[in-house]
Coordinates of C-alpha atoms and ligand atoms in Angstrom, one line a residue:
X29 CA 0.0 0.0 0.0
X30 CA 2.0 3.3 -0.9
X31 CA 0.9 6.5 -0.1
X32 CA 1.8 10.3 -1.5
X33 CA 4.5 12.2 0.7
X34 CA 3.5 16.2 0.0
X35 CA 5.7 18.6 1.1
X36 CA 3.3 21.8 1.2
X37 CA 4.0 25.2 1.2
X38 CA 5.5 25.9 -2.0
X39 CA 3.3 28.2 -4.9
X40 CA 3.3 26.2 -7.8
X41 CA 4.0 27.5 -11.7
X42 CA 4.0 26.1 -15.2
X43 CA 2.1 24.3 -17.6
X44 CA -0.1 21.1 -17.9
X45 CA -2.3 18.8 -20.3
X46 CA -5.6 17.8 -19.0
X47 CA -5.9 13.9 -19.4
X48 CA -8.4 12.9 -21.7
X49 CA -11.9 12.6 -20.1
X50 CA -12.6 9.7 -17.7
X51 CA -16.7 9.7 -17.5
X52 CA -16.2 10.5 -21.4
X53 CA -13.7 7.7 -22.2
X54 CA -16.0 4.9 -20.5
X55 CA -19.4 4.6 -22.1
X56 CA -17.3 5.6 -25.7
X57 CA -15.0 2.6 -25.2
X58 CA -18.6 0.9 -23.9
X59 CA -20.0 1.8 -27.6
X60 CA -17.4 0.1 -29.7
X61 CA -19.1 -2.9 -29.2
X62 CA -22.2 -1.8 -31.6
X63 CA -19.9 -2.2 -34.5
X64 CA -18.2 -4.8 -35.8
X65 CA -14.7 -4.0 -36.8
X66 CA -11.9 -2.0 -35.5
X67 CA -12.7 1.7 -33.8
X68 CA -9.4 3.4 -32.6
X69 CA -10.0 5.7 -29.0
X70 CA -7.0 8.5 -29.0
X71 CA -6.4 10.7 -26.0
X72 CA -7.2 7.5 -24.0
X73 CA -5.9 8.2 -20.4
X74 CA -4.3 5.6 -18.3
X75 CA -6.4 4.8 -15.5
X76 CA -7.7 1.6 -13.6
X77 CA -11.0 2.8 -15.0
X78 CA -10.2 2.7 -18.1
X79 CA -8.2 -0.9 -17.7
X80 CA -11.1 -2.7 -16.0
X81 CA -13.2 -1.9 -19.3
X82 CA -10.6 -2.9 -21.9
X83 CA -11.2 -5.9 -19.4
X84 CA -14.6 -6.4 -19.9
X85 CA -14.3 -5.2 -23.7
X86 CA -11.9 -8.5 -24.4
X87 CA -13.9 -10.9 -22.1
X88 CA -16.6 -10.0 -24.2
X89 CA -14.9 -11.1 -27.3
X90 CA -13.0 -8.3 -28.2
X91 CA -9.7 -7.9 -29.6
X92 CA -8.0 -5.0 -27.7
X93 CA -4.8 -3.4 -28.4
X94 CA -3.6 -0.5 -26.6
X95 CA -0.3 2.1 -28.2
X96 CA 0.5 4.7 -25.5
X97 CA -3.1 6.7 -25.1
X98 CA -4.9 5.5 -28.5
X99 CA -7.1 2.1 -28.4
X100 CA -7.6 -0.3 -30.9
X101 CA -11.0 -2.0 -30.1
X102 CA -11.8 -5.0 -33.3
X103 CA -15.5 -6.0 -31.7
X104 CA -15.8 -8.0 -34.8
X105 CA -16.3 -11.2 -32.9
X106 CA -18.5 -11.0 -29.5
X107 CA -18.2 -14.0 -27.8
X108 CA -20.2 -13.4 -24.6
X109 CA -22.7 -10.8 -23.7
X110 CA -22.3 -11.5 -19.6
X111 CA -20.1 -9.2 -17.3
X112 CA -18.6 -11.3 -14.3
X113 CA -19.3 -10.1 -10.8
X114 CA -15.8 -9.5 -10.1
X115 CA -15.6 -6.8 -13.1
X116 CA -18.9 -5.4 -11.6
X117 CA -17.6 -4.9 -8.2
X118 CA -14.4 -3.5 -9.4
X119 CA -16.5 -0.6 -11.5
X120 CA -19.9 0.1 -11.1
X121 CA -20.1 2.2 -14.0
X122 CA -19.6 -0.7 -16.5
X123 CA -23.5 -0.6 -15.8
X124 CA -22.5 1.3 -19.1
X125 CA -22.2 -2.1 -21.1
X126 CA -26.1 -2.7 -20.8
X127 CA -26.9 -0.3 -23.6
X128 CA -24.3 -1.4 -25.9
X129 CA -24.6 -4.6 -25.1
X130 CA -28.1 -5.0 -25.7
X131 CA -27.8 -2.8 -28.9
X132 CA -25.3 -5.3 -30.5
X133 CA -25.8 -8.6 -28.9
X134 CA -29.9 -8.3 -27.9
X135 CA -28.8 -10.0 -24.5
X136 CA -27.0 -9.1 -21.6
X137 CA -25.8 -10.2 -18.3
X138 CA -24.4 -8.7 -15.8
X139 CA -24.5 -8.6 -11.6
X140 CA -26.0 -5.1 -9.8
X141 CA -23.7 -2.9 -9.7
X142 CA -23.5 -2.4 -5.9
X143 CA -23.3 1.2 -4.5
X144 CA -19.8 2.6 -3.5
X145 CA -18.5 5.6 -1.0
X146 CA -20.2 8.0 -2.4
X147 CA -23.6 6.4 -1.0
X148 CA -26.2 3.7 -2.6
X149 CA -26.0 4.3 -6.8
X150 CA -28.9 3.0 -7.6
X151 CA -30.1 2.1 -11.1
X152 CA -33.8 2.3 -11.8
X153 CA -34.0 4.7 -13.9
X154 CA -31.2 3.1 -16.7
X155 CA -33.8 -0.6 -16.2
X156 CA -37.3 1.9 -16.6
X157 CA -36.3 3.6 -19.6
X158 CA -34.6 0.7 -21.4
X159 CA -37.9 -1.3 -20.0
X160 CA -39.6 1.7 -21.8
X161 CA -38.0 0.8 -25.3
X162 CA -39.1 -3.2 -25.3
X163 CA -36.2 -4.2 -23.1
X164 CA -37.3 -7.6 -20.7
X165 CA -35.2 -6.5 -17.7
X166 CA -35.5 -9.6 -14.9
X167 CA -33.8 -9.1 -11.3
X168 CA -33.0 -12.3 -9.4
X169 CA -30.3 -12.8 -6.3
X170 CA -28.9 -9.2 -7.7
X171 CA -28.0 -10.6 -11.2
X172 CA -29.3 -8.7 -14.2
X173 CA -30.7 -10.6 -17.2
X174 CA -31.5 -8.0 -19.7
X175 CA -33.6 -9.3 -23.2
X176 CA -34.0 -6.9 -26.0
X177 CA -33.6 -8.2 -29.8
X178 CA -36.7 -7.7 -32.0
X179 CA -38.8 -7.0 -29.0
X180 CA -37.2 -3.0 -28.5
X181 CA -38.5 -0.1 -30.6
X182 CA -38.1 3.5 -30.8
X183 CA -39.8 5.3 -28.1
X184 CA -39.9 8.4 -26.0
X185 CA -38.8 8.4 -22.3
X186 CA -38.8 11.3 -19.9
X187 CA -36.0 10.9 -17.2
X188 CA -37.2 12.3 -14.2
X189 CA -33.0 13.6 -13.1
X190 CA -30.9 14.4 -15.5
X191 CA -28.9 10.9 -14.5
X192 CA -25.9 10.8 -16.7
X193 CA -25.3 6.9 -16.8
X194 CA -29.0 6.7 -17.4
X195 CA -28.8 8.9 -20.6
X196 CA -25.7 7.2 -22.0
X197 CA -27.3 3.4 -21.6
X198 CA -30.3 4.8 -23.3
X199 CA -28.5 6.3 -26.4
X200 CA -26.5 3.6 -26.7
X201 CA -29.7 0.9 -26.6
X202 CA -31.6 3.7 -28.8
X203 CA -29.1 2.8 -32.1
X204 CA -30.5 -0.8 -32.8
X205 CA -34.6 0.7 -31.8
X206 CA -35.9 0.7 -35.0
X207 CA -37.6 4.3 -35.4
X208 CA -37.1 7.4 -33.4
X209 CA -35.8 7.3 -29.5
X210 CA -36.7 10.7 -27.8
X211 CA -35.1 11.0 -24.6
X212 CA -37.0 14.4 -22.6
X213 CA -35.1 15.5 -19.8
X214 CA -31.6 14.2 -20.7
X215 CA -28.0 14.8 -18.8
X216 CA -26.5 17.8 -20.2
X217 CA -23.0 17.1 -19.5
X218 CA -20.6 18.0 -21.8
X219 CA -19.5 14.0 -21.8
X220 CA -22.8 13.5 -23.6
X221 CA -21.9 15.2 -26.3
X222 CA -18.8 13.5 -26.8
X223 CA -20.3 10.2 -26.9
X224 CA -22.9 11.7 -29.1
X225 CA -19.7 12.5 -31.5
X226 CA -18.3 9.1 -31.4
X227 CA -21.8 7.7 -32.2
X228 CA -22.3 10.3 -35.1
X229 CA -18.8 9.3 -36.2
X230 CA -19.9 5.6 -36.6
X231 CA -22.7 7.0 -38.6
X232 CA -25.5 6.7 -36.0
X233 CA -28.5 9.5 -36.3
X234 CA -28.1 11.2 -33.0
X235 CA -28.9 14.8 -32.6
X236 CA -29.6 17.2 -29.3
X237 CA -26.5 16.0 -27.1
X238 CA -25.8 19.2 -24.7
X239 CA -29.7 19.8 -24.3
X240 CA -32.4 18.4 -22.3
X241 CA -34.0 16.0 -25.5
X242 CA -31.7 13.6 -27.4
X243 CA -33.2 12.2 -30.7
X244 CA -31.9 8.6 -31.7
X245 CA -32.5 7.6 -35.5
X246 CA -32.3 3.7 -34.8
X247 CA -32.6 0.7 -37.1
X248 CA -31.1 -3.1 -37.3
X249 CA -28.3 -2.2 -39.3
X250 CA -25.2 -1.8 -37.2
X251 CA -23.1 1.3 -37.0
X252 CA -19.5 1.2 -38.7
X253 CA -16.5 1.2 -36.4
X254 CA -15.1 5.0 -36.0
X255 CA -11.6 6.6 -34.9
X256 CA -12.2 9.2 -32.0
X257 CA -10.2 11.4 -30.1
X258 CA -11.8 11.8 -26.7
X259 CA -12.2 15.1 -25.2
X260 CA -10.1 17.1 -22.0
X261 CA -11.4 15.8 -19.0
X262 CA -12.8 18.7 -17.0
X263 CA -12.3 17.3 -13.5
X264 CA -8.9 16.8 -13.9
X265 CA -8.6 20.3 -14.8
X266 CA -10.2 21.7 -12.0
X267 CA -7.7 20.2 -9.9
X268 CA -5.1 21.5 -11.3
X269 CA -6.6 24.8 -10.7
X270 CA -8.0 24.5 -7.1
X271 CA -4.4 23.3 -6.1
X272 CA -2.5 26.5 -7.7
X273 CA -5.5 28.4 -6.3
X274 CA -4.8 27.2 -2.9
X275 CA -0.7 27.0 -3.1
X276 CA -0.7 30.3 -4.9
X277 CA 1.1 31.0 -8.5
X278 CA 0.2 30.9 -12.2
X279 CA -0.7 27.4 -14.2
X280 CA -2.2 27.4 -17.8
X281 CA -3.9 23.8 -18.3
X282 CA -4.3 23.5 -21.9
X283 CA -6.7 20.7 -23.8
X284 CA -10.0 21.4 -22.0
X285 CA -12.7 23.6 -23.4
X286 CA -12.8 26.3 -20.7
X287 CA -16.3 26.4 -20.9
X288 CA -17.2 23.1 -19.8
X289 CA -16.0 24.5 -16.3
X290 CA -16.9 28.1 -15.9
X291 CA -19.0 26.9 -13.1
X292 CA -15.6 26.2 -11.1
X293 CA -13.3 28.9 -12.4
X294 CA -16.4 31.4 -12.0
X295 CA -16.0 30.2 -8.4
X296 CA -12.3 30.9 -8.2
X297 CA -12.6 34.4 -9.5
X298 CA -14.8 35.2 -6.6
X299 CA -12.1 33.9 -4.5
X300 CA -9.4 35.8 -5.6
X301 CA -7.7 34.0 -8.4
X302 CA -7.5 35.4 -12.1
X303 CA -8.5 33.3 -14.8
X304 CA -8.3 34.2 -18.6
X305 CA -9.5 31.7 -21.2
X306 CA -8.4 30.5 -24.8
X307 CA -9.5 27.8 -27.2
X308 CA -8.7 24.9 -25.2
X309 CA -6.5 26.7 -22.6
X310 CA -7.5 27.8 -19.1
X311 CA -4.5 30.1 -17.0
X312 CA -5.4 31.2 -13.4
X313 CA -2.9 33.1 -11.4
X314 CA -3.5 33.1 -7.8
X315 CA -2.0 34.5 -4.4
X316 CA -2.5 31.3 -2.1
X317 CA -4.9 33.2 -0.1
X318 CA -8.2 32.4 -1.2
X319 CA -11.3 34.1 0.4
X320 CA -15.0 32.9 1.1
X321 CA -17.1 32.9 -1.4
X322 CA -21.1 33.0 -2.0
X323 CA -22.8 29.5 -1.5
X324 CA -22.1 26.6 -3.8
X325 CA -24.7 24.3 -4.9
X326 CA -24.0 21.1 -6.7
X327 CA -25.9 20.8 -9.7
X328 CA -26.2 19.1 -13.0
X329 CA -24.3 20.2 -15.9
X330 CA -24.0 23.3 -16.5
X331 CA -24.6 24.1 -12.6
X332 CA -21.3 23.4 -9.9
X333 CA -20.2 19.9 -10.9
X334 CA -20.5 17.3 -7.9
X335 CA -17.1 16.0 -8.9
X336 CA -15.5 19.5 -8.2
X337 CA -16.8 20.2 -4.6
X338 CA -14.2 18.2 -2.7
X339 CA -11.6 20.2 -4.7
X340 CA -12.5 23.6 -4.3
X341 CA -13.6 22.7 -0.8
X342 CA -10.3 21.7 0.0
X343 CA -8.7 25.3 -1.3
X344 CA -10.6 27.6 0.7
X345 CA -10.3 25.8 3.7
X346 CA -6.9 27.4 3.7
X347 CA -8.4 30.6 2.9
X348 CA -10.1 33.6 4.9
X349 CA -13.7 34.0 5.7
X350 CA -16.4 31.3 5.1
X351 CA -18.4 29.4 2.1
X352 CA -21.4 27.4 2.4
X353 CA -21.5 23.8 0.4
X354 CA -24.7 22.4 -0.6
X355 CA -24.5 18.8 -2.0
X356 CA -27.5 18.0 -4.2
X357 CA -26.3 14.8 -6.2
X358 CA -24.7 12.5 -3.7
X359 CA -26.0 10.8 -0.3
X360 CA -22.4 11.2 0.9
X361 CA -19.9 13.3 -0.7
X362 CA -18.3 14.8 2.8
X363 CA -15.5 12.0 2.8
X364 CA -12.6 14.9 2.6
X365 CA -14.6 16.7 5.8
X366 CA -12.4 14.5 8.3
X367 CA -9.4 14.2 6.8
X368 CA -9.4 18.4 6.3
X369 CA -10.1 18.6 9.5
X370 CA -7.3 16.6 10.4
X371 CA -5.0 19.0 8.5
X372 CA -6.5 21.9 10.5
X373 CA -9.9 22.6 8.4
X374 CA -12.7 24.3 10.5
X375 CA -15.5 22.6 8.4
X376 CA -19.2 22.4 10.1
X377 CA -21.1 19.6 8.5
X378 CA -24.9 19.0 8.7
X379 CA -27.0 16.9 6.1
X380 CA -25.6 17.7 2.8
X381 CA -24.6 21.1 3.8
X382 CA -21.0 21.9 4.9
X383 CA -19.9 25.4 5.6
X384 CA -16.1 26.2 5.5
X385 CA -14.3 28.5 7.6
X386 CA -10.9 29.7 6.6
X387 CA -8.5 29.0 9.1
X388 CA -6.1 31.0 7.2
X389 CA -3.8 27.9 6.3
X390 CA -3.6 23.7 7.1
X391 CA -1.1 22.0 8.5
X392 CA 0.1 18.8 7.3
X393 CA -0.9 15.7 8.4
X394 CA -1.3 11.5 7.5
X395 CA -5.0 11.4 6.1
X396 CA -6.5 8.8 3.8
X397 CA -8.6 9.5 0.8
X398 CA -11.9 7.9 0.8
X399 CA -13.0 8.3 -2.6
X400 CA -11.5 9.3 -5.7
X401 CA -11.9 13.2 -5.7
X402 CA -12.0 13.6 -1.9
X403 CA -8.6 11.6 -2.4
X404 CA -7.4 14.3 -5.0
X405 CA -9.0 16.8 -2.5
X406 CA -6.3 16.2 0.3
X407 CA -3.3 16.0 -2.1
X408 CA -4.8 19.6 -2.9
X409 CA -5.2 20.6 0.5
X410 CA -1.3 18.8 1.5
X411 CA -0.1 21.3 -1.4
X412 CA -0.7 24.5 0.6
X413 CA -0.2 23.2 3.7
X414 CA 2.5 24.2 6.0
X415 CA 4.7 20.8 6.5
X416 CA 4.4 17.1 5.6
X417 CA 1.2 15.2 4.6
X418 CA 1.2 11.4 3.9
X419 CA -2.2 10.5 2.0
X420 CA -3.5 7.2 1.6
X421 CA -5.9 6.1 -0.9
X422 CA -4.0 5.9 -4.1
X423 CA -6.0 3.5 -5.9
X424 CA -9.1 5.5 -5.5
X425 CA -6.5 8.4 -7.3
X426 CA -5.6 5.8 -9.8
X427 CA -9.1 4.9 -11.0
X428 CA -9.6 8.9 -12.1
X429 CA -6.1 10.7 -12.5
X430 CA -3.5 9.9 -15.2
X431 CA -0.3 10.9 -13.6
X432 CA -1.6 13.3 -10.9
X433 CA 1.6 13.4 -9.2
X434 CA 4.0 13.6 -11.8
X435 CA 1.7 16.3 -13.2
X436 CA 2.0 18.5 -9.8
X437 CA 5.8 17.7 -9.6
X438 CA 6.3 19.6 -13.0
X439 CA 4.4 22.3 -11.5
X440 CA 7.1 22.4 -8.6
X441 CA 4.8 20.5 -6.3
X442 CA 7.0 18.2 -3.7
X443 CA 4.8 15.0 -4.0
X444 CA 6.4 11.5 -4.1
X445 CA 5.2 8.1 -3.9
X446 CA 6.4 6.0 -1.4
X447 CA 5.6 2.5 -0.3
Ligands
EPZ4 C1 -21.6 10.1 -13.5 O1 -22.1 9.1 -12.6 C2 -20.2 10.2 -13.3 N1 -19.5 8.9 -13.5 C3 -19.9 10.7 -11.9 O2 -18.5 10.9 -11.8 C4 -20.6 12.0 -11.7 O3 -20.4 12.4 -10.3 C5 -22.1 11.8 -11.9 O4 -22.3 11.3 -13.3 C6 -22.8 13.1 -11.8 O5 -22.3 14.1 -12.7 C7 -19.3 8.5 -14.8 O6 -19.6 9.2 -15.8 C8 -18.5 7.2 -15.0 P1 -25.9 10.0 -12.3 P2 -23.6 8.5 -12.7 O7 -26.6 8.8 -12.9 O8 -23.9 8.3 -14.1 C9 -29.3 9.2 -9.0 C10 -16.4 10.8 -10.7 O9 -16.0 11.3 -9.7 N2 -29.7 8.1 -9.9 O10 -26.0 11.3 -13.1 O11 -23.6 7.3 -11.9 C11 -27.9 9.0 -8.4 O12 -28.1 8.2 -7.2 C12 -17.7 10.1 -10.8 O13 -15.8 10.9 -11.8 C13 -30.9 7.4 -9.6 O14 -31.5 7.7 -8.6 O15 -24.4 9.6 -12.0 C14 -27.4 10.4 -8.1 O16 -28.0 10.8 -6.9 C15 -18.4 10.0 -9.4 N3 -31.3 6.4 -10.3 C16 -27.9 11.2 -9.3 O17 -29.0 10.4 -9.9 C17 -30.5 6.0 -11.5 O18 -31.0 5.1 -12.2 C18 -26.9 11.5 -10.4 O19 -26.4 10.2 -10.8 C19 -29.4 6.7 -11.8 C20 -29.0 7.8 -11.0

């Protein structure tokens, strides 16, 4: 079990690439299986994520190959449509393989994907809408056993939350629906439209990605395979940012689209930092003494993204004054809370609502990461703090975060890996 040994204090400066996008990379590497033949993935970042899938992808009957960050995916050949517990349990998002799996194979198998520390992820609405377009979903001792095949057609399904997975499996399904698929209250997230790209790119009809109502042009005839190069992934970015926010300097993190995260830099503004914005290139110069700022509400794309409220929690609680956290999305997404605290955070937590008091700076300490961002949270928070932190966790870090700490060590962060 290694941990990260941060030696905080130091402002950080230079430049960095934004990996390519995690909760973009996984449902497009899920939709390679709708055509037979070879699609190549570029910008492919190197995370456990992403290796549990090829996983599943070649179990499946897949032949993968993987060169640096491109993927070569032949799903000529499927040879099973059934995803072993064990993958299941490793990633709950290969829930993602339903869609695709019914779209290509008209069957699919796989165990409930069980909930993880951010709370009970529950499912329902992914089996109601896919129920919705023909699909016979049955549910015994926690196994899924998913029928589709002639039965599905084109249909219209309102989603009652914007659930991201839940708009991906339908999409994906949607292609082999003969007829139109309408999907009223979609996820708006900005990983939508990518996999709405890929799909286009593998000749699919698919229109309204980045909106509340997807239209899906499906029919028997199977899509061609595509090469795609998968978009910045935003997260990654915005930590990146909150660290030089809360250690202080200047960083310019180039291959995201600054404005799939104005939501988080808008925030960082109010607390001090500059930002200026370019095609694909965010720079923020910052002092290291970031104030309170008006309350922040998670919310669905394009509101304060759930995955960024560890992060930015974690660089004001260095700050001055106080900021009020409201967590809409997630049962429990206050992980980071203790571990702060342990580093010196004054953070008052009640129901989804944390408020944040500035101590005016953290002091190191041995903390473990819970969950992958409230992991990347305290490597954040160990940044700007005075002294030595050793953070625990790593394979949460590794399932989101391509090089995280070789990434802050070229920024002049003093993070190492030890055993
Ligand atoms: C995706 O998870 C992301 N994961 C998450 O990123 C992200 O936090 C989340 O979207 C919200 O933006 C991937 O894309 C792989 P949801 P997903 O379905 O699809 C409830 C990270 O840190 N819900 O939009 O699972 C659910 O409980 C990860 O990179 C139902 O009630 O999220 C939650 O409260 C963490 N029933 C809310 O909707 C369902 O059938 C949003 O979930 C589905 C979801």
């Amino acid at each position: 079990m290694s941990v990260y040994r941060v030696t905080g204090g130091r402002k950080l400066n230079g430049q960095v690439t934004a990996q390519g996008a995690k909760n973009s990379v996984l449902p497009i590497l899920a939709a390679t299986l709708l055509a037979p033949g070879c699609s190549v993935i570029s910008n492919c970042p190197n995370l456990s994520d992403v290796a549990v899938t090829l996983e599943i992808l070649t179990l499946l009957g897949c032949r993968v190959e993987r060169m640096g960050d491109t993927v070569a995916i032949d799903a000529s050949a499927l040879s099973r449509a059934e995803i072993p517990p064990r993958l299941m349990r490793e990633m709950r998002s290969s829930v993602i393989f339903l869609g695709a799996l019914l779209a290509r194979s008209g069957t699919a198998e796989l165990s409930y994907p069980g909930g993880c520390e951010l709370g009970p992820r529950p499912i329902n609405l992914h089996l109601s809408a896919l129920r919705a377009l023909g699909a016979e979903i049955g549910e015994d001792q926690g196994c899924l056993r998913c029928r589709g095949g002639t039965a599905m057609r084109g249909g219209t399904f309102r989603l009652p939350l914007p659930s991201v997975g839940a708009t991906e499996n339908v999409m994906l399904a949607a292609v082999s629906c003969p007829g139109t698929t309408t999907i009223v209250g979609a996820a708006q997230e900005p990983e939508i439209v990518d996999l709405q790209n890929f799909l286009r790119a593998m000749g699919v009809r698919v229109s309204g990605a980045g909106g509340p109502v997807i239209t899906v042009e499906g029919n028997r005839t199977l899509p061609h395979p595509a090469r795609y190069t998968v978009m910045g992934d935003r997260i990654a970015a915005a930590t990146y940012l909150c660290a030089v926010g809360a250690t202080g300097g200047q960083v310019e993190v180039q291959g995201v689209e600054p404005e799939h995260l104005t939501a988080v830099t808008d925030c960082l503004q109010a607390a001090g930092c500059r930002v200026h914005t370019a095609p694909k290139r965010i720079s923020l110069t910052s002092s290291g003494r970031l104030k309170g700022i008006a309350p922040v509400r998670t919310a669905p794309y394009p509101g304060f993204p759930t995955d960024a409220q560890a992060l930015l929690m974690a660089a004001l609680a260095g700050g001055t004054g106080s900021t009020t956290f409201v967590e809409t999305i997630f049962d429990s997404r206050y992980r980071h809370v203790e571990p702060l605290r342990r580093m010196g955070a004054d953070i008052r937590l009640s129901g989804r609502t944390a408020v944040v008091y500035g101590t005016g700076g953290l002091h190191g300490a041995a903390v473990h990461g819970g969950d992958l961002r409230a992991a990347a949270a305290l490597v954040t928070a160990a940044l700007a703090a005075q002294g030595e932190s050793r953070i625990s966790g790593l394979e949460h870090i590794r399932r989101g975060y391509d090089g995280l700490d070789r990434n802050l060590r070229a920024l002049g962060g003093d993070i190492t890996e030890e055993p």
